[in-house]
XYZ file of C-alpha atoms in Angstrom:
351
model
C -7.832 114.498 63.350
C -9.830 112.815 60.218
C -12.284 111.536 63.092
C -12.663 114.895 64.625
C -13.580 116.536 60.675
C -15.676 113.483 60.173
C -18.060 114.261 63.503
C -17.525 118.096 62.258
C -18.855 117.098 59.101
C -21.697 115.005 60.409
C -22.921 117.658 62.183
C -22.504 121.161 60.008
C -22.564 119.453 56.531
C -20.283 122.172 54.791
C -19.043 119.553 52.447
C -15.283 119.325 54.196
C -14.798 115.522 53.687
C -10.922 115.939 54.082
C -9.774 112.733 55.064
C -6.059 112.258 56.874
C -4.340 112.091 53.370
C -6.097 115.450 52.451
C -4.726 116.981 55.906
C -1.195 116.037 55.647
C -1.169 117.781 52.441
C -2.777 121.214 53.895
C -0.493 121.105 56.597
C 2.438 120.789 54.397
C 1.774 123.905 52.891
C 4.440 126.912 53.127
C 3.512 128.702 55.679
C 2.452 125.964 58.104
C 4.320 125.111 60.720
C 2.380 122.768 63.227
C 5.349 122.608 66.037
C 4.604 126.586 66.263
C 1.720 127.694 65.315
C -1.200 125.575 65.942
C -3.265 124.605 68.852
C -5.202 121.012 70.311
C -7.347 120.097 72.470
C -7.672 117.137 73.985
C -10.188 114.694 76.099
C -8.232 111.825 77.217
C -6.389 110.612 74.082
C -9.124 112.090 71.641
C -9.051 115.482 70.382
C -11.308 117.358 69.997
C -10.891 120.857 68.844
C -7.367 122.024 66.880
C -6.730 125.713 65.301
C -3.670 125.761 62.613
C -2.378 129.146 61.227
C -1.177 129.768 57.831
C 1.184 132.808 57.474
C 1.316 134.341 54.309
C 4.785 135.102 52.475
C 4.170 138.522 52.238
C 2.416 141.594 54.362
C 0.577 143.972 50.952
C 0.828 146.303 53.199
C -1.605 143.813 55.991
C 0.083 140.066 56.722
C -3.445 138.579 56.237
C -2.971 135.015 58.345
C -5.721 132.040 57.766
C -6.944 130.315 60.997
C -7.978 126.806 60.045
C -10.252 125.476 63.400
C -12.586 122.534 64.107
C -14.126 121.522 67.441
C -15.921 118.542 68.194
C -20.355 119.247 68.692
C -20.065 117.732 71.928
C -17.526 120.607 72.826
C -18.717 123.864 71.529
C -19.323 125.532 74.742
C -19.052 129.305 75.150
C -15.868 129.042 77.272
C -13.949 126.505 74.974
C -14.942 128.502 72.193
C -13.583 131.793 73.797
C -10.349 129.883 75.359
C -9.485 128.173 72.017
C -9.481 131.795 70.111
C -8.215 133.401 72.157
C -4.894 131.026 72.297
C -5.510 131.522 68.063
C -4.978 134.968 68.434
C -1.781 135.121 70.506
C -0.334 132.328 68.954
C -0.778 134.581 65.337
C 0.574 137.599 66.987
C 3.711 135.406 68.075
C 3.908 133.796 64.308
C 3.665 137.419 62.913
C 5.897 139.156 65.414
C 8.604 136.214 64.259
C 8.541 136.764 60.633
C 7.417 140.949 59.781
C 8.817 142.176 63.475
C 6.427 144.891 65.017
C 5.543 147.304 62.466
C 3.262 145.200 60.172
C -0.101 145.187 60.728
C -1.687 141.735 61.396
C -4.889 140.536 60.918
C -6.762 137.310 60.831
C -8.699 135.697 58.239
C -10.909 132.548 58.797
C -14.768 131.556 56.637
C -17.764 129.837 58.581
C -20.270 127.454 56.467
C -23.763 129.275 56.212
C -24.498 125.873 58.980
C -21.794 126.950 61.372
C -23.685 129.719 62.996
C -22.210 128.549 66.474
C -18.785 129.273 64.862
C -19.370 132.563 63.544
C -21.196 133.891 66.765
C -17.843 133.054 68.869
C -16.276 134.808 66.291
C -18.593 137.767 66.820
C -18.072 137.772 70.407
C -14.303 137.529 70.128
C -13.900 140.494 67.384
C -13.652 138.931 64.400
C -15.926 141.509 61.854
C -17.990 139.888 59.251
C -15.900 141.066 55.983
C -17.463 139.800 53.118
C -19.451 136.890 51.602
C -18.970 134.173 49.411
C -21.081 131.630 47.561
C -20.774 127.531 46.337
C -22.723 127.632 43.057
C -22.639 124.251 41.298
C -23.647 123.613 37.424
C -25.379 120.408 36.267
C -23.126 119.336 33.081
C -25.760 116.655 31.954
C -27.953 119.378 31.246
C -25.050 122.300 30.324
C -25.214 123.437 26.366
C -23.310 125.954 25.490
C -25.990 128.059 25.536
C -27.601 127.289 28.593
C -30.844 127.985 29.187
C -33.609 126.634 31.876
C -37.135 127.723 32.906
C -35.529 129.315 35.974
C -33.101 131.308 34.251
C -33.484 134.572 31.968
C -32.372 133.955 28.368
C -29.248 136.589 28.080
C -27.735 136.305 24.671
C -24.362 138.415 24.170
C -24.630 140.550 21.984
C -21.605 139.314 20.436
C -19.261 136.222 20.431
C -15.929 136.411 22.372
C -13.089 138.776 20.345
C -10.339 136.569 20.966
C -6.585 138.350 20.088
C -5.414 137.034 16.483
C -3.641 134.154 16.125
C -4.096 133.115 20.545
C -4.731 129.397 20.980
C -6.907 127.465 23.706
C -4.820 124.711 24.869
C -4.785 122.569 28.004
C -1.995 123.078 30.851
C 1.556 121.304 30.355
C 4.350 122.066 32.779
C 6.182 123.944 29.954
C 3.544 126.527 30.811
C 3.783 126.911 34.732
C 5.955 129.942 34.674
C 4.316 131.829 32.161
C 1.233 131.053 34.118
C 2.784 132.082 37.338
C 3.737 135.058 35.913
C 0.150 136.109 34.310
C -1.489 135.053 38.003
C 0.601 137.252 39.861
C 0.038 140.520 37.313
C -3.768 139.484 37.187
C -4.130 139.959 40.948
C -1.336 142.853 41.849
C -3.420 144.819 44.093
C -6.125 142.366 44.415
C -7.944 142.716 47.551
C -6.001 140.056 49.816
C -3.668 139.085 47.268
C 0.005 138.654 47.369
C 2.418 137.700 44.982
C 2.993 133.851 45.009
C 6.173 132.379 44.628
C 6.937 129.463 42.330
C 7.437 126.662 45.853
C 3.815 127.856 47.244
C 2.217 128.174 43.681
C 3.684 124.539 42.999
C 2.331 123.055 45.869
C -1.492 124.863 46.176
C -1.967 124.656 42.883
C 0.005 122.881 39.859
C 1.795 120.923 42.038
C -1.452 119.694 44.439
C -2.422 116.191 44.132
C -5.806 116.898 43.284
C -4.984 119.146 40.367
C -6.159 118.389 36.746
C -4.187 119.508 34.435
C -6.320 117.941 31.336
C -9.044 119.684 32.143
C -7.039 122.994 32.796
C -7.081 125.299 29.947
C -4.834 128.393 29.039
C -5.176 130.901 26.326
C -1.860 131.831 25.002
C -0.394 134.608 22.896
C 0.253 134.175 19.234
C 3.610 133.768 19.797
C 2.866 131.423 22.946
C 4.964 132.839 25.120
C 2.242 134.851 27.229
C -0.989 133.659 29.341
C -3.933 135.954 28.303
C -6.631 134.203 30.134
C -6.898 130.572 32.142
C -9.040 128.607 34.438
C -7.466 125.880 36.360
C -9.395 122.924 37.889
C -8.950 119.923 40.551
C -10.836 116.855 41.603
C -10.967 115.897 45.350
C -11.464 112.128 45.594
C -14.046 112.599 48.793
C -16.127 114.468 46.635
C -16.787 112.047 43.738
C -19.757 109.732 43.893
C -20.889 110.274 47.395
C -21.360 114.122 46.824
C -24.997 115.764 46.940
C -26.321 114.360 43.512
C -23.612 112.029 42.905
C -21.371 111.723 40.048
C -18.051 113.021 39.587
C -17.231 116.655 40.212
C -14.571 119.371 38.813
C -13.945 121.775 40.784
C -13.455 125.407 38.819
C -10.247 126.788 40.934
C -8.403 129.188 39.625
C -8.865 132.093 37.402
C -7.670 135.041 35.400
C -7.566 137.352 32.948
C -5.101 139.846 31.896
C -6.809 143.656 32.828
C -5.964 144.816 29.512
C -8.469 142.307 28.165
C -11.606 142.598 29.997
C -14.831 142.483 28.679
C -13.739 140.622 25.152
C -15.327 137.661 26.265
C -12.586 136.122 26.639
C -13.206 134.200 29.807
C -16.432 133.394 28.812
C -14.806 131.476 26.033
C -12.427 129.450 28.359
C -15.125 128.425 31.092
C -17.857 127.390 28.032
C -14.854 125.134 26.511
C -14.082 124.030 29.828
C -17.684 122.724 30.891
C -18.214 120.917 27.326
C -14.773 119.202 27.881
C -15.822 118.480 31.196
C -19.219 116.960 30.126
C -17.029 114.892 27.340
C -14.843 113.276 29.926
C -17.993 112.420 32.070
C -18.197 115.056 35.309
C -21.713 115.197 36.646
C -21.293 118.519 38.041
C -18.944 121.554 37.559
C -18.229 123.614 41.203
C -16.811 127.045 41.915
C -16.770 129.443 44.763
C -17.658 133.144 44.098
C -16.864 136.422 45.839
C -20.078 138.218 46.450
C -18.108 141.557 45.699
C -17.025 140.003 42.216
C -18.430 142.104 39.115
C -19.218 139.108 37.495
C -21.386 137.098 40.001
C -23.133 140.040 40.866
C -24.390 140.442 36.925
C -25.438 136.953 36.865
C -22.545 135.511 34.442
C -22.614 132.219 36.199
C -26.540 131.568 36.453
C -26.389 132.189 32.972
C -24.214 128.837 32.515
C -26.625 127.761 34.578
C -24.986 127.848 37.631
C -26.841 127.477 41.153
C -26.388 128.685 44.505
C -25.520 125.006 46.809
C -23.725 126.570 49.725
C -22.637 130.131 51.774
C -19.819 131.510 53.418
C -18.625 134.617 55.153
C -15.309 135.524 55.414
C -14.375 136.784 59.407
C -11.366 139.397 59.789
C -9.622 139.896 63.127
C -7.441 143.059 63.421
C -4.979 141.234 65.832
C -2.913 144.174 65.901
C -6.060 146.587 67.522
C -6.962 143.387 69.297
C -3.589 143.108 71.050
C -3.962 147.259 71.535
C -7.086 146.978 73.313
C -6.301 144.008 75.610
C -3.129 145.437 76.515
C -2.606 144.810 80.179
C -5.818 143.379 80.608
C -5.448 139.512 81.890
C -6.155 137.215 79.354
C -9.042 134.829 79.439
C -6.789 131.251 78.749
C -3.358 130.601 79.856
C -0.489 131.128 77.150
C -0.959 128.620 74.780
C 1.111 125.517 74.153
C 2.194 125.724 70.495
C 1.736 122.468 69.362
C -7.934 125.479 55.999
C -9.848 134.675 48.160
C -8.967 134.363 45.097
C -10.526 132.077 42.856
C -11.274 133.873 39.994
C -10.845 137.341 38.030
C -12.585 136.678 34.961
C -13.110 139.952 33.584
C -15.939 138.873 30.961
């Protein structure tokens, strides 16, 4: 499967250099179950295209599933296309049927790279809706200051420095902090577009827990009595991203995100990203990388350019209503025989 992504790669350059350690880990994640719900294709004993499903541990009030797909260049003909999602979608409505019953609505969430036009046509043809878009921006930390500023960006000087809460403290993440941290994520997002409460086993393994996190150059703002999480940013490094990425040099990846809603636009987060870059820059990153919602107030009024932040890479996000799907093809023979069952939140700044 690393040899399929790596002639995926090749050909789309989207930047998904997941090797096969990086895939076993995915695939562990809750929610996964490859014996059930995922598909491959095969030509002889290479494959060639695979789809996995992720169910989600919780339906707010839509189970929102995530299709992870690849398919060889040399295979990306109409009909595999259609055949391969259409066996996606039944094999989601059979995951979803198994865990919420009948009365849940179900629908199905996958991105395409701004290069994988071929993938987000099928998509098009096979109902997915274009929902929403997303951008890579990447910031150069050998020329980051704290105040930023280049020929190609606008000079936007708060008016004021951050109002951080008497007596709060900056400090980096330690594993005496992961429930409080759990805790503040989970009220941060509560009715968050596509957001559902995460339990402590999922939020372990996605995100303190992951291999790739770094908790050293993580960074929480507590209460003065330390007890509470008022704002945080949470960061990983991916090993097939280090010196071989566009640019070279090392690269932190900006993950996670939040602040509590009672304590927007105090600068707060603006605070915990500019420490975060300059410790960043001290420990010898090249670049800093984050993905944006298009829809996110913050990205829209330029807060990242301002760091000096630039666009590298696009997404769209793809929604399939499975349930309407399943209405509308209802007695209608399918295209593929049954299927054999054999990768947005990232931030919530808030100033």
């Amino acid at each position: 499967m690393a040899g399929l992504l790596a002639a995926c790669e090749e050909a789309d350059r989207t930047g998904d250099r997941r090797g096969a350690r990086e895939l076993l880990d995915d695939w562990a994640a809750p929610g996964i179950d490859l014996a059930a719900g995922s598909v491959c294709a095969w030509a002889g004993p290479e494959p060639v295209a695979y789809a996995v499903t992720r169910a989600r541990e919780h339906a707010d009030p839509v189970h929102e599933m995530v299709l992870d797909l690849a398919v060889h260049p040399a295979h990306r003909t109409r009909d595999v296309l259609a055949q391969l999602l259409a066996r996606c979608r039944r094999t989601a409505d059979r995951r979803h049927r198994e865990r919420f019953g009948d009365g849940t609505p179900l629908e199905l969430h996958t991105r395409t790279h701004g290069h994988q036009r071929w993938l987000a046509e099928a998509l098009d043809a096979a109902g997915h809706r274009r929902a929403r878009g997303y951008r890579g921006m990447r910031i150069d930390l050998a020329a980051h200051t704290p105040a930023h500023t280049s020929a190609h960006t606008p000079v936007h000087t708060p008016a004021t420095a951050p109002v951080l809460p008497p007596g709060s403290v900056l400090v980096p993440f330690e594993d005496r902090h992961d429930a409080a941290l759990l805790t503040a994520r989970n009220a941060i997002f509560a009715g968050h577009p596509g957001s559902v409460p995460m339990t402590p086993g999922t939020w372990r393994h996605a995100v303190t827990g992951s291999p790739y996190f770094s908790p050293g150059s993580s960074f929480l703002l507590l209460s003065a009595d330390g007890r509470q999480v008022l704002c945080y940013l949470l960061t990983t490094e991916y090993p097939t991203t280090g010196a071989d990425s566009a640019g070279g040099g090392r690269e932190l990846y900006l993950a996670n995100a939040g602040t509590r809603p009672d304590l927007h636009g105090r600068g707060l987060y603006r605070a915990v990203i500019t420490h975060t870059l300059a410790h960043a820059k001290r420990l010898g990153y090249r670049w800093a990388v984050l993905d944006v919602d298009d829809t996110n107030t913050m990205a829209v009024g330029g807060f990242y350019e301002r760091l000096g932040a630039r666009t590298i890479r696009t997404w769209t996000g793809h929604v399939l209503d499975v349930t309407g799907a399943a209405d509308r093809t209802a007695g209608t023979p399918s295209a593929a025989p049954p299927a054999r069952p054999g990768a947005a939140e990232r931030r919530r700044g808030g100033g």
